[in-house]
Coordinates of C-alpha atoms in Angstrom, one line a residue:
M22 CA 39.0 -34.1 -10.1
E23 CA 37.2 -35.5 -7.0
S24 CA 39.0 -38.5 -5.6
A25 CA 37.5 -39.1 -2.1
R26 CA 35.3 -41.9 -3.0
L27 CA 34.6 -45.4 -1.6
P28 CA 34.1 -48.4 -3.8
S29 CA 30.4 -48.0 -3.0
G30 CA 30.4 -44.8 -4.5
R31 CA 29.6 -42.9 -1.2
I32 CA 32.0 -39.9 -0.2
D33 CA 34.9 -40.8 1.8
L34 CA 34.6 -38.4 4.5
D35 CA 38.5 -39.5 5.8
K36 CA 39.8 -37.8 2.6
P37 CA 39.9 -34.5 1.0
R38 CA 37.6 -33.9 -1.8
Y39 CA 40.0 -33.1 -4.7
D40 CA 43.2 -35.1 -5.7
Q41 CA 46.0 -34.2 -3.8
S42 CA 48.5 -35.7 -6.1
T43 CA 48.1 -32.7 -8.1
Y44 CA 48.7 -29.1 -7.4
M45 CA 45.3 -28.0 -9.2
G46 CA 43.8 -30.5 -6.6
R47 CA 45.6 -29.3 -3.5
A48 CA 44.9 -25.6 -4.5
K49 CA 41.3 -26.5 -4.6
H50 CA 41.4 -28.1 -1.3
F51 CA 43.0 -25.2 0.4
F52 CA 40.8 -22.5 -1.0
T53 CA 38.1 -24.2 0.7
V54 CA 40.0 -24.8 3.9
T55 CA 40.7 -20.7 3.9
D56 CA 37.5 -19.9 2.7
P57 CA 36.8 -16.7 4.7
R58 CA 33.0 -17.2 4.9
N59 CA 33.7 -20.2 7.0
I60 CA 33.9 -18.0 10.3
L61 CA 30.5 -16.6 9.6
R62 CA 28.8 -20.0 10.3
S63 CA 26.7 -20.0 13.3
A64 CA 26.8 -22.4 16.0
K65 CA 23.7 -23.9 14.7
E66 CA 25.1 -24.4 11.3
L67 CA 28.3 -26.2 12.7
E68 CA 26.0 -28.5 14.7
E69 CA 23.9 -29.3 12.0
S70 CA 27.0 -30.2 9.6
K71 CA 28.6 -32.2 12.5
Q72 CA 25.2 -34.2 13.0
L73 CA 24.9 -34.7 9.1
L74 CA 28.3 -36.1 9.0
I75 CA 27.6 -38.6 11.9
K76 CA 24.4 -39.6 10.3
Y77 CA 26.2 -40.0 6.8
R78 CA 29.0 -42.2 8.1
R79 CA 26.2 -44.7 9.6
G80 CA 24.2 -44.5 6.2
E81 CA 21.3 -43.0 8.2
E82 CA 21.3 -39.6 6.4
P83 CA 18.2 -37.9 5.9
K84 CA 16.3 -39.3 2.6
G85 CA 17.3 -37.0 -0.4
T86 CA 20.8 -35.6 1.0
S87 CA 22.9 -34.6 -2.1
D88 CA 26.4 -35.2 -2.5
E89 CA 26.7 -31.3 -2.3
Q90 CA 25.0 -31.2 1.2
V91 CA 27.6 -33.7 2.4
W92 CA 30.6 -31.7 0.8
W93 CA 29.2 -28.5 2.4
A94 CA 28.7 -29.9 5.8
K95 CA 32.2 -31.6 5.5
K96 CA 33.6 -28.1 4.5
T97 CA 32.1 -26.5 7.3
Y98 CA 32.6 -28.9 9.9
E99 CA 36.5 -29.1 9.4
S100 CA 36.6 -25.4 9.2
A101 CA 35.6 -25.1 13.1
Y102 CA 36.6 -28.4 14.8
H103 CA 39.8 -29.6 15.5
P104 CA 40.6 -32.8 13.4
D105 CA 42.4 -34.7 16.5
T106 CA 40.2 -33.8 19.4
G107 CA 36.9 -32.8 17.7
E108 CA 36.7 -29.8 19.8
T109 CA 35.6 -26.5 18.7
M110 CA 38.6 -24.4 17.6
F111 CA 39.1 -20.6 18.6
I112 CA 37.7 -18.6 16.0
L113 CA 40.8 -16.4 15.2
G114 CA 43.1 -19.7 15.2
R115 CA 41.1 -21.1 12.7
M116 CA 42.3 -21.4 8.6
S117 CA 39.5 -19.5 7.5
A118 CA 40.3 -16.8 9.7
Q119 CA 43.7 -16.4 8.2
V120 CA 43.2 -13.9 5.3
P121 CA 40.9 -11.4 7.3
M122 CA 43.3 -11.5 10.3
N123 CA 46.4 -11.3 8.4
M124 CA 45.2 -8.6 5.8
T125 CA 44.4 -6.3 8.8
I126 CA 47.8 -7.1 10.6
T127 CA 50.0 -7.0 7.5
G128 CA 48.1 -3.9 5.9
C129 CA 48.9 -1.9 9.3
M130 CA 52.4 -3.2 9.6
M131 CA 53.4 -1.8 6.2
T132 CA 51.2 1.5 6.9
F133 CA 52.6 2.3 10.3
Y134 CA 56.5 1.2 10.0
R135 CA 58.2 4.6 10.5
T136 CA 58.3 5.0 14.1
T137 CA 59.6 2.8 16.7
P138 CA 56.2 2.4 19.0
A139 CA 54.4 1.4 16.0
V140 CA 56.8 -1.1 14.7
L141 CA 57.1 -2.7 18.3
F142 CA 53.2 -2.9 18.6
W143 CA 52.3 -4.3 15.0
Q144 CA 55.3 -6.8 15.3
W145 CA 54.0 -7.8 18.7
I146 CA 50.3 -8.1 17.3
N147 CA 51.5 -10.4 14.4
Q148 CA 53.5 -12.6 16.3
S149 CA 50.6 -13.0 19.0
F150 CA 48.2 -13.8 16.2
N151 CA 50.8 -16.5 15.1
A152 CA 50.9 -17.9 18.5
V153 CA 47.2 -18.4 18.6
V154 CA 47.4 -20.0 15.2
N155 CA 50.1 -22.4 16.1
Y156 CA 48.5 -23.1 19.5
T157 CA 45.0 -23.7 17.8
N158 CA 46.0 -25.9 15.2
R159 CA 48.6 -28.1 17.2
S160 CA 48.3 -31.6 16.9
G161 CA 45.9 -33.1 19.3
D162 CA 48.8 -35.3 20.9
S163 CA 51.5 -32.8 21.0
L164 CA 54.0 -32.7 23.7
L165 CA 54.7 -29.2 23.1
T166 CA 54.7 -27.5 26.5
N167 CA 53.4 -24.1 27.6
K168 CA 56.9 -23.2 28.8
E169 CA 58.2 -24.1 25.1
L170 CA 55.0 -22.3 23.4
S171 CA 56.0 -19.3 25.4
I172 CA 59.8 -19.6 24.5
A173 CA 58.8 -20.1 20.7
Y174 CA 56.4 -16.8 21.2
A175 CA 59.2 -14.9 22.8
L176 CA 62.1 -15.6 20.5
A177 CA 59.7 -15.0 17.2
T178 CA 58.3 -11.6 18.6
S179 CA 61.9 -10.6 19.5
G180 CA 63.4 -11.6 16.2
A181 CA 60.9 -9.8 14.2
I182 CA 61.0 -6.7 16.4
T183 CA 65.2 -6.8 15.9
V184 CA 64.9 -7.1 12.3
A185 CA 62.1 -4.4 11.7
L186 CA 64.0 -2.1 14.0
G187 CA 67.6 -2.6 12.5
L188 CA 66.3 -2.4 9.1
N189 CA 64.6 0.9 9.8
Y190 CA 67.9 2.5 11.2
A191 CA 70.0 1.0 8.3
T192 CA 67.3 2.5 5.6
R193 CA 67.1 5.8 7.1
G194 CA 67.7 8.3 4.4
A195 CA 67.1 5.7 1.5
P196 CA 64.1 6.0 -0.8
P197 CA 60.5 5.7 0.7
L198 CA 59.9 2.7 -1.1
I199 CA 62.7 0.8 0.5
G200 CA 61.4 1.4 3.8
R201 CA 58.3 -0.2 2.9
F202 CA 59.7 -3.5 2.5
V203 CA 61.3 -3.5 6.0
P204 CA 58.2 -5.3 7.4
F205 CA 58.3 -8.1 4.9
A206 CA 61.8 -8.9 5.9
A207 CA 60.9 -9.2 9.8
V208 CA 58.1 -11.5 9.1
A209 CA 60.1 -13.7 7.1
A210 CA 62.9 -13.6 9.7
A211 CA 60.4 -14.4 12.5
N212 CA 59.1 -17.5 10.2
C213 CA 62.4 -18.7 10.3
V214 CA 62.8 -18.8 14.1
N215 CA 59.1 -19.5 15.0
I216 CA 58.4 -22.5 12.9
P217 CA 61.5 -24.7 13.4
F218 CA 61.2 -23.5 17.3
M219 CA 57.5 -24.7 17.3
R220 CA 58.5 -28.2 15.7
Q221 CA 61.8 -28.4 17.8
R222 CA 60.8 -31.9 19.1
E223 CA 60.4 -33.2 15.2
I224 CA 64.1 -31.8 14.7
F225 CA 65.4 -33.7 17.6
H226 CA 63.6 -37.0 17.6
G227 CA 62.2 -37.1 14.0
I228 CA 58.5 -37.6 12.3
P229 CA 57.0 -40.8 11.7
I230 CA 57.7 -42.1 8.1
T231 CA 55.8 -44.8 6.1
D232 CA 55.8 -46.8 2.9
K233 CA 53.6 -46.1 0.0
D234 CA 50.8 -48.1 1.8
G235 CA 50.9 -46.4 4.9
N236 CA 53.0 -48.9 7.1
R237 CA 55.0 -46.9 9.7
I238 CA 58.7 -47.5 9.4
G239 CA 60.3 -45.3 12.3
E240 CA 60.8 -41.7 12.7
S241 CA 63.4 -39.6 10.6
K242 CA 64.9 -36.2 11.5
A243 CA 66.1 -35.7 7.9
A244 CA 62.2 -36.0 6.9
A245 CA 61.5 -33.5 9.7
R246 CA 64.0 -31.2 8.5
K247 CA 62.3 -31.3 4.8
A248 CA 59.1 -30.6 6.4
I249 CA 59.9 -27.8 8.3
A250 CA 61.7 -26.4 5.5
S251 CA 58.7 -26.5 3.1
V252 CA 56.3 -24.9 5.6
V253 CA 58.5 -22.2 6.2
F254 CA 59.1 -21.6 2.4
S255 CA 55.5 -21.8 2.0
R256 CA 54.5 -19.3 5.0
I257 CA 57.1 -16.8 3.5
G258 CA 55.5 -17.3 0.1
M259 CA 52.2 -16.5 1.3
A260 CA 53.4 -13.4 3.0
A261 CA 55.6 -12.2 -0.2
P262 CA 52.5 -10.9 -2.5
G263 CA 50.9 -8.7 -0.2
M264 CA 54.0 -7.4 1.3
F265 CA 55.7 -6.9 -2.0
L266 CA 53.2 -5.7 -4.6
P267 CA 51.2 -3.0 -2.3
P268 CA 54.5 -1.3 -1.7
F269 CA 55.0 -0.1 -5.1
I270 CA 51.5 0.8 -5.7
M271 CA 51.3 3.0 -2.4
N272 CA 54.6 4.6 -3.3
H273 CA 52.6 5.6 -6.4
L274 CA 49.5 6.6 -4.6
D275 CA 51.5 8.9 -2.1
S276 CA 52.3 11.3 -4.7
K277 CA 48.7 11.7 -5.8
P278 CA 46.7 14.8 -4.8
F279 CA 43.8 12.8 -3.0
M280 CA 46.3 11.0 -1.0
K281 CA 47.9 14.5 0.1
R282 CA 44.3 15.8 1.0
L283 CA 43.0 12.4 2.8
P284 CA 46.2 10.8 4.1
W285 CA 44.1 8.6 6.5
L286 CA 43.0 6.5 3.2
A287 CA 46.5 5.0 3.4
S288 CA 45.9 2.2 5.7
P289 CA 42.2 1.1 4.6
I290 CA 43.9 0.8 0.9
Q291 CA 46.8 -1.0 2.2
V292 CA 44.7 -3.4 3.8
L293 CA 42.5 -4.2 0.9
L294 CA 45.7 -4.7 -1.4
V295 CA 47.0 -6.9 1.2
G296 CA 43.7 -8.6 1.4
F297 CA 43.0 -9.2 -2.1
C298 CA 46.5 -10.7 -2.5
L299 CA 46.3 -13.0 0.6
V300 CA 43.1 -14.3 -1.0
F301 CA 44.8 -16.1 -3.6
A302 CA 48.3 -16.6 -1.9
T303 CA 47.2 -18.5 1.1
P304 CA 45.9 -21.2 -0.5
L305 CA 48.0 -21.4 -3.5
C306 CA 50.9 -21.4 -1.2
C307 CA 49.9 -23.8 1.0
A308 CA 49.3 -26.3 -2.0
I309 CA 52.9 -26.1 -3.3
F310 CA 54.0 -29.1 -1.4
P311 CA 51.8 -32.2 -0.9
Q312 CA 50.6 -32.6 2.6
Q313 CA 51.8 -36.3 2.2
S314 CA 55.2 -35.3 1.1
S315 CA 58.4 -37.7 0.0
I316 CA 61.9 -37.9 0.7
A317 CA 64.4 -40.4 -1.0
V318 CA 65.3 -43.2 1.2
S319 CA 69.2 -42.1 0.3
H320 CA 68.6 -39.1 2.0
L321 CA 67.5 -40.7 5.4
E322 CA 69.8 -41.4 8.3
P323 CA 72.0 -44.5 7.8
E324 CA 70.1 -46.5 10.4
L325 CA 66.8 -46.0 8.9
Q326 CA 68.3 -46.9 5.2
A327 CA 69.8 -50.2 6.7
K328 CA 66.3 -51.1 8.2
I329 CA 64.5 -50.4 5.2
R330 CA 66.8 -52.3 3.1
E331 CA 66.6 -55.2 5.4
K332 CA 62.6 -55.3 5.3
Y333 CA 62.1 -53.9 1.5
G334 CA 65.3 -54.9 -0.2
D335 CA 65.8 -52.6 -3.0
S336 CA 62.1 -52.3 -3.9
L337 CA 61.6 -48.9 -1.9
D338 CA 63.3 -45.6 -3.2
A339 CA 61.4 -42.9 -1.3
V340 CA 59.1 -42.9 1.9
F341 CA 56.3 -40.6 3.0
F342 CA 55.5 -38.3 5.7
N343 CA 53.1 -35.4 6.7
K344 CA 54.8 -32.5 6.3
G345 CA 52.3 -30.1 8.6
L346 CA 50.9 -26.8 7.8

């Protein structure tokens, strides 16, 4: 299953450990990327991992260094340092913080959904966290301005709040179970607004496309639309299990005597249920689409199709692009 090897047999530090052409390989990769234990690494461990990788690239690693030690260092380093800038990322914006942060925020959104102040507060917290994640994981050469980031944040927050309050109003008098799904609808709506706006430059100007050997061909808006749609689908998929299954369980538990005696248990139980779902849903949904995705040449803009036919003839059926996260 491992594919990141150089012809010499040494580890290729520029590639993921597992074969990214298969779903299982991508899933294993994202289980390491989103591992919550990574946020517990100390500054000393992070620096030691960084130095080991630097020495390994030079062939100067300490004698007796095992492959597993190198893999551990690579996993630890990539969990905390930005891939483009090499700078340490803000801890709450790291992928390893996704599960503990989302389980807490989502659990509270699903517990405190009945009153307007609670809806306003938790939807604001959720979109603030999303903004932190998007900013922390932005491309190192991203041209997105602070103004554009602020507008995306405002649109996503207002969209989520509008949907949540509107559905709360529409479902008044409905069975309690129906009301429990309102937060999921709000989160899904916010993703449909936030992600496209955060990547608006790609929609208007396109993203780089390459042939199978990595040779750059040009920029495609059609590829950008496919990339963004894939990310939106994955993000909604990540949220779905944790926001769809717990309502049924909590609706069942609400009728139990112990919940009536100890109503404060609702929030921690909800958070734990959501967390259990997210531990699996986050990496499994990140892995649905390959990071290096493809699009048929026939689906590209006419000018790109003409350029490809001129250079490659009929030998190129598809081109490739990085879909983002």
